[in-house]
mmCIF file of C-alpha atoms in Angstrom:
data_model
loop_
_atom_site.group_PDB
_atom_site.id
_atom_site.type_symbol
_atom_site.label_atom_id
_atom_site.label_comp_id
_atom_site.label_asym_id
_atom_site.label_seq_id
_atom_site.Cartn_x
_atom_site.Cartn_y
_atom_site.Cartn_z
ATOM 1 C CA VAL B 1 7.071 43.782 -26.489
ATOM 2 C CA GLU B 2 7.462 40.771 -28.741
ATOM 3 C CA SER B 3 4.484 38.914 -27.263
ATOM 4 C CA HIS B 4 2.273 42.037 -27.317
ATOM 5 C CA PRO B 5 1.331 43.114 -30.852
ATOM 6 C CA GLU B 6 -0.204 46.363 -29.574
ATOM 7 C CA LEU B 7 3.178 47.529 -28.242
ATOM 8 C CA ALA B 8 6.143 48.810 -30.229
ATOM 9 C CA ARG B 9 9.570 50.060 -29.236
ATOM 10 C CA ASP B 10 10.508 53.569 -30.333
ATOM 11 C CA GLU B 11 13.746 53.382 -32.297
ATOM 12 C CA TYR B 12 15.028 56.749 -31.072
ATOM 13 C CA SER B 13 14.085 56.819 -27.389
ATOM 14 C CA LYS B 14 13.888 53.036 -26.932
ATOM 15 C CA GLY B 15 10.620 53.631 -25.085
ATOM 16 C CA ILE B 16 7.615 51.361 -25.441
ATOM 17 C CA THR B 17 4.539 52.788 -27.170
ATOM 18 C CA ASN B 18 1.015 51.420 -27.383
ATOM 19 C CA ILE B 19 0.016 51.503 -31.052
ATOM 20 C CA ASP B 20 -3.530 50.158 -30.556
ATOM 21 C CA ASN B 21 -5.582 53.091 -31.866
ATOM 22 C CA ASP B 22 -8.915 51.508 -30.906
ATOM 23 C CA ALA B 23 -7.852 51.145 -27.272
ATOM 24 C CA TYR B 24 -6.619 54.735 -27.262
ATOM 25 C CA SER B 25 -9.909 55.984 -28.718
ATOM 26 C CA LYS B 26 -11.884 54.069 -26.091
ATOM 27 C CA TYR B 27 -9.663 55.462 -23.346
ATOM 28 C CA MET B 28 -10.113 59.021 -24.609
ATOM 29 C CA GLN B 29 -13.898 58.585 -24.849
ATOM 30 C CA GLY B 30 -13.919 57.347 -21.259
ATOM 31 C CA ALA B 31 -11.760 60.262 -20.133
ATOM 32 C CA THR B 32 -14.086 62.728 -21.863
ATOM 33 C CA ALA B 33 -17.140 61.077 -20.293
ATOM 34 C CA ARG B 34 -15.527 61.228 -16.824
ATOM 35 C CA LYS B 35 -14.693 64.893 -17.297
ATOM 36 C CA GLU B 36 -18.276 65.663 -18.365
ATOM 37 C CA ARG B 37 -19.670 63.763 -15.352
ATOM 38 C CA ASN B 38 -17.390 65.739 -13.034
ATOM 39 C CA ILE B 39 -18.530 69.023 -14.571
ATOM 40 C CA THR B 40 -22.177 67.984 -14.217
ATOM 41 C CA LEU B 41 -21.613 66.959 -10.597
ATOM 42 C CA ARG B 42 -19.890 70.253 -9.819
ATOM 43 C CA ASN B 43 -22.711 72.236 -11.446
ATOM 44 C CA ASN B 44 -25.381 70.231 -9.609
ATOM 45 C CA THR B 45 -23.591 70.728 -6.293
ATOM 46 C CA GLU B 46 -23.407 74.465 -6.893
ATOM 47 C CA GLU B 47 -27.110 74.601 -7.782
ATOM 48 C CA ILE B 48 -28.043 72.638 -4.652
ATOM 49 C CA ASN B 49 -26.015 75.021 -2.504
ATOM 50 C CA ASN B 50 -27.756 77.997 -4.136
ATOM 51 C CA LEU B 51 -31.152 76.423 -3.456
ATOM 52 C CA LYS B 52 -30.190 75.843 0.188
ATOM 53 C CA GLU B 53 -29.311 79.525 0.519
ATOM 54 C CA ASP B 54 -32.613 80.522 -1.101
ATOM 55 C CA VAL B 55 -34.603 78.293 1.264
ATOM 56 C CA SER B 56 -32.732 79.739 4.227
ATOM 57 C CA GLU B 57 -33.559 83.292 3.100
ATOM 58 C CA ILE B 58 -37.230 82.380 2.614
ATOM 59 C CA LYS B 59 -37.358 80.862 6.098
ATOM 60 C CA ASP B 60 -35.857 84.038 7.570
ATOM 61 C CA MET B 61 -38.454 86.179 5.756
ATOM 62 C CA LEU B 62 -41.271 83.967 7.020
ATOM 63 C CA ARG B 63 -39.979 84.249 10.583
ATOM 64 C CA GLN B 64 -39.931 88.034 10.255
ATOM 65 C CA LEU B 65 -43.507 88.083 8.917
ATOM 66 C CA ILE B 66 -44.738 85.843 11.714
ATOM 67 C CA SER B 67 -42.922 87.958 14.271
ATOM 68 C CA LYS B 68 -44.554 91.148 12.928
ATOM 69 C CA GLN B 69 -47.990 89.520 12.961
ATOM 70 C CA ASN B 70 -47.519 88.505 16.576
ATOM 71 C CA GLY B 71 -46.529 92.060 17.476
ATOM 72 C CA ASN B 72 -42.944 91.330 18.370
#
């Protein structure tokens, strides 16, 4: 702790605390950015899966139309 000015010992719990507010702010910004990226990825994955289902339904409808045209 003595050689690290960003660390301080808590008098009550004797635990070590990082008192570097800039580092904490940067960490929190990074955590928020990671959370937002994960949400975006999850939303994009869901949208892709919905589009796959839509394409599958369209393909089935086209098969039915072709089958009716061919008299089957």
